[in-house]
mmCIF file of C-alpha atoms and ligand atoms in Angstrom:
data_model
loop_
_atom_site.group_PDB
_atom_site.id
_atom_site.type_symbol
_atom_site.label_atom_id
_atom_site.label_comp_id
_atom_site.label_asym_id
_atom_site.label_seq_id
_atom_site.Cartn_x
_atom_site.Cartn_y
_atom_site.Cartn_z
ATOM 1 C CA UNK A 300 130.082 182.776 130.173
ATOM 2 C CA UNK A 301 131.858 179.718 131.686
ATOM 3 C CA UNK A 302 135.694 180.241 131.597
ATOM 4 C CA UNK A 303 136.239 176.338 130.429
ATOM 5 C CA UNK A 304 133.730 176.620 127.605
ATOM 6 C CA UNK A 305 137.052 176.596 125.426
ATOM 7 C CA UNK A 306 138.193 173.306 126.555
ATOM 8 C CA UNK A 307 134.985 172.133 126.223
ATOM 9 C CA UNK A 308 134.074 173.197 122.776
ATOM 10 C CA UNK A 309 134.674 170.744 119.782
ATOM 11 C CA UNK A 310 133.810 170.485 115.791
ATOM 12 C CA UNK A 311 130.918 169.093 113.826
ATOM 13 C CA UNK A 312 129.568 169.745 110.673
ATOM 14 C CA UNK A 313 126.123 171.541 112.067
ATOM 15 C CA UNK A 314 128.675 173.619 114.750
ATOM 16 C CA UNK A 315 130.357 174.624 111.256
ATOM 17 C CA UNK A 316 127.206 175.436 109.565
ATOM 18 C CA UNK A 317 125.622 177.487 112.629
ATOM 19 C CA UNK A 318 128.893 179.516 112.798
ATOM 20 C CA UNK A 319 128.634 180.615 108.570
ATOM 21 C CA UNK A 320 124.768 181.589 109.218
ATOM 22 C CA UNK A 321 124.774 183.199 112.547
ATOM 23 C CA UNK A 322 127.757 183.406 115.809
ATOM 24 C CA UNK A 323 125.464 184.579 118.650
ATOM 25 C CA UNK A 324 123.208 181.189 117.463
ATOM 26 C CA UNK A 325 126.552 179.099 117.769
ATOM 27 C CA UNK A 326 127.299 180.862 120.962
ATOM 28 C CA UNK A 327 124.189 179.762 122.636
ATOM 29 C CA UNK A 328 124.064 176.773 121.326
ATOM 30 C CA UNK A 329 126.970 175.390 121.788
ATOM 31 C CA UNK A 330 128.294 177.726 124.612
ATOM 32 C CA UNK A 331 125.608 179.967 126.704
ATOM 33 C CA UNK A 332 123.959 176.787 127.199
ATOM 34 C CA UNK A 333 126.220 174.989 129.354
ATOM 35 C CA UNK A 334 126.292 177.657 132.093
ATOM 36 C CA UNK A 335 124.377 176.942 135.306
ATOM 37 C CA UNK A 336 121.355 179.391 135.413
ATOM 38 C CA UNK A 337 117.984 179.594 134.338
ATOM 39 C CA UNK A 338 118.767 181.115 131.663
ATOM 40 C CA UNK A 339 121.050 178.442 130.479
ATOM 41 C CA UNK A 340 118.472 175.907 131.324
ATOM 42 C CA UNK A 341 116.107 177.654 128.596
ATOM 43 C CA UNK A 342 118.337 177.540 125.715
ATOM 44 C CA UNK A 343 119.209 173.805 126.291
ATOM 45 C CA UNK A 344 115.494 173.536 125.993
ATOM 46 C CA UNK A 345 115.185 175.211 123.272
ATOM 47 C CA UNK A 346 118.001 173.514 121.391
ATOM 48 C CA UNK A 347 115.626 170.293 121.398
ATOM 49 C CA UNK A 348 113.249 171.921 119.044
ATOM 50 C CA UNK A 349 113.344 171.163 115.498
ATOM 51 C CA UNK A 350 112.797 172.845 112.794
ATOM 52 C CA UNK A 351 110.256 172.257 110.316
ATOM 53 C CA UNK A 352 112.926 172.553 107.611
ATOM 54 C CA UNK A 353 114.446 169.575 108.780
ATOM 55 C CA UNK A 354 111.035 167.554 109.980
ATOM 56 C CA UNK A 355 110.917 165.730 106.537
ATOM 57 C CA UNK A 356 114.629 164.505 106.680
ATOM 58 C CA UNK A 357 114.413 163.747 109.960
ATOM 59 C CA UNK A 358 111.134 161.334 109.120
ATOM 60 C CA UNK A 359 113.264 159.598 107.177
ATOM 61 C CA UNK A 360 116.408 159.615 108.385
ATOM 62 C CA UNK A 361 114.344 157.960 111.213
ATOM 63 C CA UNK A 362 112.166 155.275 109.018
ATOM 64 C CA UNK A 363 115.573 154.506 107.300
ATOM 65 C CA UNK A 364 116.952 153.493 110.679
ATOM 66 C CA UNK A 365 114.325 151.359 111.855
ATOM 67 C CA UNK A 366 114.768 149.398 108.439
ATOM 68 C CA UNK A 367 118.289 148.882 108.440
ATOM 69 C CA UNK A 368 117.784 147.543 112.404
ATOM 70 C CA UNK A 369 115.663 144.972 110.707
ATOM 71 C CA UNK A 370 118.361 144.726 107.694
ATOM 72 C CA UNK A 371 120.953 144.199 110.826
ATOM 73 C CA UNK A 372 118.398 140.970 112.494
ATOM 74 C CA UNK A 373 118.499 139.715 108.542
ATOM 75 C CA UNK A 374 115.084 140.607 107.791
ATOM 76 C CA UNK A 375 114.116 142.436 104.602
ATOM 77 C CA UNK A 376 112.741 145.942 103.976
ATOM 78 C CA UNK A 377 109.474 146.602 104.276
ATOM 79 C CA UNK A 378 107.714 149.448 102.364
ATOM 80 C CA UNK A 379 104.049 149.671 104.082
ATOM 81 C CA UNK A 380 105.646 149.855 107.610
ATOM 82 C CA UNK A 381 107.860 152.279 106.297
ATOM 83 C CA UNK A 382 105.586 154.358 104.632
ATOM 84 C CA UNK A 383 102.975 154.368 107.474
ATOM 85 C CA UNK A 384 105.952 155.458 109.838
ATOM 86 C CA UNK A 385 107.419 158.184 108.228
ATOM 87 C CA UNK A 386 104.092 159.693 107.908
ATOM 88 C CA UNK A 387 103.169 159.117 111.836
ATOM 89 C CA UNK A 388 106.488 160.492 112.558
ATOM 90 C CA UNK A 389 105.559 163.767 110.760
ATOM 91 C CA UNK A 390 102.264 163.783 112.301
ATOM 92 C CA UNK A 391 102.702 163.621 115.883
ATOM 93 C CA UNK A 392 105.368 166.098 115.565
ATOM 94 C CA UNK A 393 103.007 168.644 114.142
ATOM 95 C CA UNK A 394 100.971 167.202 116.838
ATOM 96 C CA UNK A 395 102.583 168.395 119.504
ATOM 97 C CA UNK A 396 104.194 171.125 117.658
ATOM 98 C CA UNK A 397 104.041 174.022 120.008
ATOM 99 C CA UNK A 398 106.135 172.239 122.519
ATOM 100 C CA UNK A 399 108.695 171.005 119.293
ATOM 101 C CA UNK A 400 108.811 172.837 116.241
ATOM 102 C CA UNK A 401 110.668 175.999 116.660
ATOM 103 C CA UNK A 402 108.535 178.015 114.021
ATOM 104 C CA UNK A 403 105.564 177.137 115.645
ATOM 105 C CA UNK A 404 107.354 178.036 119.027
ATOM 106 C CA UNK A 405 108.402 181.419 117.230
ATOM 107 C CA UNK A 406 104.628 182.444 116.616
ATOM 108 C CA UNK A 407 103.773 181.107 113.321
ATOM 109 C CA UNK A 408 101.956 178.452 111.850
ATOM 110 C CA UNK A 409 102.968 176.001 109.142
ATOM 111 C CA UNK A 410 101.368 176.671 105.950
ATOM 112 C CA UNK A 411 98.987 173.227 104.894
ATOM 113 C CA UNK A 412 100.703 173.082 101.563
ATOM 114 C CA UNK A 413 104.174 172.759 103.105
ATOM 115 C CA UNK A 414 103.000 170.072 105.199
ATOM 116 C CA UNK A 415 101.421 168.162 102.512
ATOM 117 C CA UNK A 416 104.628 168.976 99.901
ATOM 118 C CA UNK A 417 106.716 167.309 103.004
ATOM 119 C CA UNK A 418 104.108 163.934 103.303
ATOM 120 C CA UNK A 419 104.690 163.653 99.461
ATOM 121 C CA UNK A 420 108.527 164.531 99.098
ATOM 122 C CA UNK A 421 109.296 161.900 101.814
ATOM 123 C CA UNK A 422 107.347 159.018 100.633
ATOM 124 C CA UNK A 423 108.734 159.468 97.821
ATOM 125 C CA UNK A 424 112.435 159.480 99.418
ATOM 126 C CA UNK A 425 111.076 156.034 101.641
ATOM 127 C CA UNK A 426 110.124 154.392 98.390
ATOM 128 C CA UNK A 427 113.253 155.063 96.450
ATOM 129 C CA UNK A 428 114.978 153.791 99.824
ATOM 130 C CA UNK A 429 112.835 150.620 100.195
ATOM 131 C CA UNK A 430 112.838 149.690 96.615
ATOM 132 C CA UNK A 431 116.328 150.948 95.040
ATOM 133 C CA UNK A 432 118.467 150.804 97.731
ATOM 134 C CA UNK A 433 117.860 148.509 100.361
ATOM 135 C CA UNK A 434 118.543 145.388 97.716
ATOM 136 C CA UNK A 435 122.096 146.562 97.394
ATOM 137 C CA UNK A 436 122.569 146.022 101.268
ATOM 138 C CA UNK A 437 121.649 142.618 101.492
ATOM 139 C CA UNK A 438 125.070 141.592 100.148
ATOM 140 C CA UNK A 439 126.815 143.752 102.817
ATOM 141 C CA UNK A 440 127.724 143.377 106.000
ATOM 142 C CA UNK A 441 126.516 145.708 108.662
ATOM 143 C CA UNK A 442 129.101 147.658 110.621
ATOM 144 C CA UNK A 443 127.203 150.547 112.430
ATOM 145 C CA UNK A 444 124.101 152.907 111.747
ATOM 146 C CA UNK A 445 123.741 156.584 113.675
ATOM 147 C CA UNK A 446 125.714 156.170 116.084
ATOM 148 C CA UNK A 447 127.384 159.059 117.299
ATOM 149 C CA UNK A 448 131.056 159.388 117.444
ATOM 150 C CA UNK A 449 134.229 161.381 117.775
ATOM 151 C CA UNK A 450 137.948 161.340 116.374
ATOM 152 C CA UNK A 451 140.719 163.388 117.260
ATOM 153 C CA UNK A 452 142.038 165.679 113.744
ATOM 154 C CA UNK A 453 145.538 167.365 114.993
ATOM 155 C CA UNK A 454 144.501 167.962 118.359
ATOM 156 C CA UNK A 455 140.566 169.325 117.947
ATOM 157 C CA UNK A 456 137.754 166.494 118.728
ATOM 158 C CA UNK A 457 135.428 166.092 115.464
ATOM 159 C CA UNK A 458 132.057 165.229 116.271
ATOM 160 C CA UNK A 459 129.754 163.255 113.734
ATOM 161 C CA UNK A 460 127.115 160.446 113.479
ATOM 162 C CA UNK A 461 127.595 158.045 110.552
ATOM 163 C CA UNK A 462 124.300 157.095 108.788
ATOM 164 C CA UNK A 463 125.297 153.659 107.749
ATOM 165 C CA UNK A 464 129.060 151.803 107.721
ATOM 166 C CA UNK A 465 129.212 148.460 106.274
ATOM 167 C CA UNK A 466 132.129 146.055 104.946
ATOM 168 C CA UNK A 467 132.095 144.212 101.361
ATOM 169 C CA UNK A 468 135.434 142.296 100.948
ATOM 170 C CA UNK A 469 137.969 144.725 101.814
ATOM 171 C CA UNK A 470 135.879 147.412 101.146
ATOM 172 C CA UNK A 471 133.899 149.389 103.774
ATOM 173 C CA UNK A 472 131.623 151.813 103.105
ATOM 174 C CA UNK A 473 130.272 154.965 105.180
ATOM 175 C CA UNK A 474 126.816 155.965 103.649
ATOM 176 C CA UNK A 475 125.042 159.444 104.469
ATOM 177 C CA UNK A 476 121.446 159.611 103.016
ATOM 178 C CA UNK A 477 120.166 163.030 101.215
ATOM 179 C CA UNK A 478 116.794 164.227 101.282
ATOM 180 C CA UNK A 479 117.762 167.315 99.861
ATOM 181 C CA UNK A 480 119.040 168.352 96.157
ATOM 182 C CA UNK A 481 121.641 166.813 94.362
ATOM 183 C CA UNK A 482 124.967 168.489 94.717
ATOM 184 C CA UNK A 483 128.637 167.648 93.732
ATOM 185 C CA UNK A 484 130.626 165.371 95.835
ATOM 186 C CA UNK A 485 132.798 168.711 96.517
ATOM 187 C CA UNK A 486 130.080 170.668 97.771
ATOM 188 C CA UNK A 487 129.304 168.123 100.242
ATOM 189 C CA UNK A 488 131.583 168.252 103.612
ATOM 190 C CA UNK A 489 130.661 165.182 105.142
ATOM 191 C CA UNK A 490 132.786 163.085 102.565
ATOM 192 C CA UNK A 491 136.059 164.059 103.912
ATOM 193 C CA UNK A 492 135.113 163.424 107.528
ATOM 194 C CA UNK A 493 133.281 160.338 106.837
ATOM 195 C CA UNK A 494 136.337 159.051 104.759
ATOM 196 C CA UNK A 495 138.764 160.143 107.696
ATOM 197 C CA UNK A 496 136.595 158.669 110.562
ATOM 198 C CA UNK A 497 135.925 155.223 108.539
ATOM 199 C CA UNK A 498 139.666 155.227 108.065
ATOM 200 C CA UNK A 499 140.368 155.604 111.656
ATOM 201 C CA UNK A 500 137.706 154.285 113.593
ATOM 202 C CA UNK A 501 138.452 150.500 111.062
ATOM 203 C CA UNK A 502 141.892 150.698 110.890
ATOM 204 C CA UNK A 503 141.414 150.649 107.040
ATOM 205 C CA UNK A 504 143.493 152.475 104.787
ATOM 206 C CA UNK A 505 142.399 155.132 102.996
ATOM 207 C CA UNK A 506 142.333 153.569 99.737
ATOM 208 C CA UNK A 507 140.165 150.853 100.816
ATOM 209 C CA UNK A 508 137.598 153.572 102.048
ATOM 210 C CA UNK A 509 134.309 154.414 100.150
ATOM 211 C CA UNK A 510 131.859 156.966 101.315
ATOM 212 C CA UNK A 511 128.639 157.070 99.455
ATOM 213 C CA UNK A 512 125.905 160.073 99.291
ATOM 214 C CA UNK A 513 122.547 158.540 98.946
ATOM 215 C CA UNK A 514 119.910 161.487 97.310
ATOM 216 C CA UNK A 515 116.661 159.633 98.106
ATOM 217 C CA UNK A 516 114.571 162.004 95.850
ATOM 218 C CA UNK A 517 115.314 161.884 92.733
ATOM 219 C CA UNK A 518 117.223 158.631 93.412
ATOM 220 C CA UNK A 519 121.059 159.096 92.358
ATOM 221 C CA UNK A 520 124.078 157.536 94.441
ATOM 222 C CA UNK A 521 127.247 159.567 94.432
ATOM 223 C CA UNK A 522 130.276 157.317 95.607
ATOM 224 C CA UNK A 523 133.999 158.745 96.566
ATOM 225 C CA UNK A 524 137.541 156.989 96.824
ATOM 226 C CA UNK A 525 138.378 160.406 99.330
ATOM 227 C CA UNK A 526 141.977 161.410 98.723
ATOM 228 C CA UNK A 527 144.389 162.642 101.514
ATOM 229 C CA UNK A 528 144.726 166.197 99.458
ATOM 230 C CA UNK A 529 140.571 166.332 100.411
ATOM 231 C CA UNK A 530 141.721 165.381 103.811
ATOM 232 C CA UNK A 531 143.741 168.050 104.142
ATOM 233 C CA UNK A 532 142.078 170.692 102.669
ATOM 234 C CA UNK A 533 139.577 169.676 105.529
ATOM 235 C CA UNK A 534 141.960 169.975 108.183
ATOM 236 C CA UNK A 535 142.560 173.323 107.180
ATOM 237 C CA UNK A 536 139.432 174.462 106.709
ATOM 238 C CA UNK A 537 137.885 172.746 110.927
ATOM 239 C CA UNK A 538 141.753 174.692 111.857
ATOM 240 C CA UNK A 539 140.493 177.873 110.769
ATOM 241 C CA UNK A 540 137.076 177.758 111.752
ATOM 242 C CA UNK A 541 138.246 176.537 115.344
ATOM 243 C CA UNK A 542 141.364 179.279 116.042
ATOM 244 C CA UNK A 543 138.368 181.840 114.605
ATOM 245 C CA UNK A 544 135.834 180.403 117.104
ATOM 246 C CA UNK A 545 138.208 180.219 119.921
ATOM 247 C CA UNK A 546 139.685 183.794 119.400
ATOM 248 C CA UNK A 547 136.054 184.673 120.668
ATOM 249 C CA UNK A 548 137.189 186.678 124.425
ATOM 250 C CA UNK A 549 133.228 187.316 125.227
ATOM 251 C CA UNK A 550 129.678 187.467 124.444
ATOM 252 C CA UNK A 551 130.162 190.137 121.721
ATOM 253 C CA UNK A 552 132.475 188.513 119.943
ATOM 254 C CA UNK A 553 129.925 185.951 118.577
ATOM 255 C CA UNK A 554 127.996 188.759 116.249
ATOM 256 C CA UNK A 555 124.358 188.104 115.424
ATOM 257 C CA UNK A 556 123.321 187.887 111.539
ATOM 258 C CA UNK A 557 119.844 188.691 111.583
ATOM 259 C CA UNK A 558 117.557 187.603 108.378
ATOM 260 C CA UNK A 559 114.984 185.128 107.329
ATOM 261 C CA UNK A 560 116.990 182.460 108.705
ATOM 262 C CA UNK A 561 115.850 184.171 112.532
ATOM 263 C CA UNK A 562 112.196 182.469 111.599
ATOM 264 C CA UNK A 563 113.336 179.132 111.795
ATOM 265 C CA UNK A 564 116.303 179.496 114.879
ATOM 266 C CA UNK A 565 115.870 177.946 118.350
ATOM 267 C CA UNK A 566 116.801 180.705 119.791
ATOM 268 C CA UNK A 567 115.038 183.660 117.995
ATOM 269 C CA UNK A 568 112.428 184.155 121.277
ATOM 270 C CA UNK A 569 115.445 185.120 123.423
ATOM 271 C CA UNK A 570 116.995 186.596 121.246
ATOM 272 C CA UNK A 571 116.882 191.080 120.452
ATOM 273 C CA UNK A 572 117.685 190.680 116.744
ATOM 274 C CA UNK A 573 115.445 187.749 115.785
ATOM 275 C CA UNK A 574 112.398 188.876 117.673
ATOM 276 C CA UNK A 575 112.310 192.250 115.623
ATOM 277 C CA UNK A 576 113.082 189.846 112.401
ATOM 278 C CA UNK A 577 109.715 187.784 113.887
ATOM 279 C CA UNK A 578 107.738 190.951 115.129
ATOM 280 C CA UNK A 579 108.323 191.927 111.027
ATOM 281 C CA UNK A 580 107.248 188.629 109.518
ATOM 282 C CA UNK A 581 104.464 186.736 108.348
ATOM 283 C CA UNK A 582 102.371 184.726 111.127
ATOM 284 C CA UNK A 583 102.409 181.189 108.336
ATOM 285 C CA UNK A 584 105.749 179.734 108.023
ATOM 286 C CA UNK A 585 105.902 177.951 104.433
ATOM 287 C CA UNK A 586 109.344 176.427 103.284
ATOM 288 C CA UNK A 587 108.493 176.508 99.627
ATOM 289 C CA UNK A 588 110.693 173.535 98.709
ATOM 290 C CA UNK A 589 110.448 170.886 101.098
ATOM 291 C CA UNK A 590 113.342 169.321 99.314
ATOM 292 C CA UNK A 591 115.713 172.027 100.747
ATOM 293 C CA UNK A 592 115.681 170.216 103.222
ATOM 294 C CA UNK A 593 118.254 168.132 104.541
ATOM 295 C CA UNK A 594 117.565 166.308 107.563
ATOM 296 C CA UNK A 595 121.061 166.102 108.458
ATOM 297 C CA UNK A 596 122.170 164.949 111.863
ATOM 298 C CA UNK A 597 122.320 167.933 114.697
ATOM 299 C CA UNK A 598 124.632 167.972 117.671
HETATM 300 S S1 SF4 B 832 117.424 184.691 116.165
HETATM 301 FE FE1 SF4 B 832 118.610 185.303 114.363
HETATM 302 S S2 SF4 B 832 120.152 186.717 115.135
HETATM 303 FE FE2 SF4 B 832 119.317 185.638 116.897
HETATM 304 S S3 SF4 B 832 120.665 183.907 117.247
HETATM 305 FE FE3 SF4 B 832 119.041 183.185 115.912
HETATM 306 S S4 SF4 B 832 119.760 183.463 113.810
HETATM 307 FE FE4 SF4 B 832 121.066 184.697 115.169
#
């Protein structure tokens, strides 16, 4: 374990997210993998897998990008092209799934009614993009789409990568599209750290900050004028996380949480605790509700 990996070692939402569901994941993730062995080499190739959980948000977090490029040249949204590539992007995943999908990687194979839940659930999500939303962004102006960036909160380095910032008047607005289910603005973390980066990153005060959650399926827009107390309460939640992460003296410090979960982690064929979790399982993966699904941005 590389002495520096503390200096190194920053805060995102999916570092957050990995450290509530599993520490050894986080640890070679985020930490293991930077060494300089082979075995270090592995897990950074296994980090590029995906999940199948996150295939159908990813689809369209990916069709949504190439449309707003074309809403960027001024051209309008089209739904055919849209539609055909969120479905090829799905496909040639599953394609080549042994060498990208980490369930597939893990020994199992995707149920066909999970695959053809995810073709449906994300058209859906494309058309409600295409024909709900996209008119409201003609009359914006575009400021940046997925780009990924990183501000400095009292001393730690937040990672993120905005879906969509654009200006109207005074106003600018940092969207984050939601394939998943509709929750309250409080539930979501993003909103603070959007609001805060926006802020930053524009020079714009807070009260002329928006941030928008887009749930693509059933359509519903959530919008929030984020207040400092939010802000704060997110500064003390990233401090906490980060003095618990960085209390970590060795290997055994980041425990392993062992459950379902192990079927769909990058790191479950390297890994003691989620190989007996695999040995136990089912050989076809099936989500159940595709919609659980995110397809929020990774590190
Ligand atoms: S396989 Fe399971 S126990 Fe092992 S790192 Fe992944 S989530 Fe944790």
């Amino acid at each position: 374990m590389d002495s520096q990996w503390k200096e190194r070692f920053n805060w995102s939402i999916s570092r957050s997210r990995q450290w509530g569901w599993c520490r050894k994941g986080l640890f070679f993730k985020c930490i293991r993998k930077y060494d300089k062995d082979l075995f270090a080499k592995k897990l950074d190739r296994l980090s590029s897998l995906q999940s199948i959980r996150f295939l159908g948000g990813k689809a369209v977090h990916n069709t949504i990008f190439e449309q707003i490029q074309q809403h960027e040249l001024g051209r309008p949204s089209s739904l055919d092209s849209a539609l055909v590539s969120t479905s090829s992007y799905i496909d040639d995943n599953l394609k080549f799934g042994k060498d990208l999908i980490v369930e597939i990687q893990n020994g199992m194979k995707i149920d066909k009614a999970t695959i053809q839940d995810m073709h449906t659930h994300t058209s859906v999500c494309v058309r409600n993009f295409c024909e709900r939303h996209a008119p409201n962004l003609v009359a914006v102006d575009y400021l940046e789409h997925e780009q990924y960036r990183d501000y400095l909160m009292d001393g730690v380095l937040v990672k993120l990568r905005p879906d969509f910032v654009s200006r109207s008047g005074s106003i600018v607005t940092a969207t984050d599209w939601k394939t998943g289910k509709a929750t309250s603005l409080e539930r979501i973390p993003q909103v603070p750290v959007l609001a805060e980066y926006t802020s930053k990153h524009y020079a714009c005060d807070l009260a002329k900050i928006r941030v928008e959650i887009v749930f693509l399926n059933p359509y519903s827009v959530l919008t929030s004028n984020c207040s400092e107390s939010l802000i704060d309460e997110m500064h003390c939640r990233i401090r906490g996380e980060m003095d618990e992460i960085l209390s970590c003296k060795s290997e055994d410090d980041f425990v392993a949480n062992p459950g379902h979960h192990c079927l769909s982690c990058n790191f479950a064929t390297v890994c003691e605790e989620g190989s007996e979790v695999i040995k136990g399982s089912p050989k076809i993966f099936s989500i159940g509700e595709t919609a659980d699904s995110t397809g929020d941005s990774e590190d």
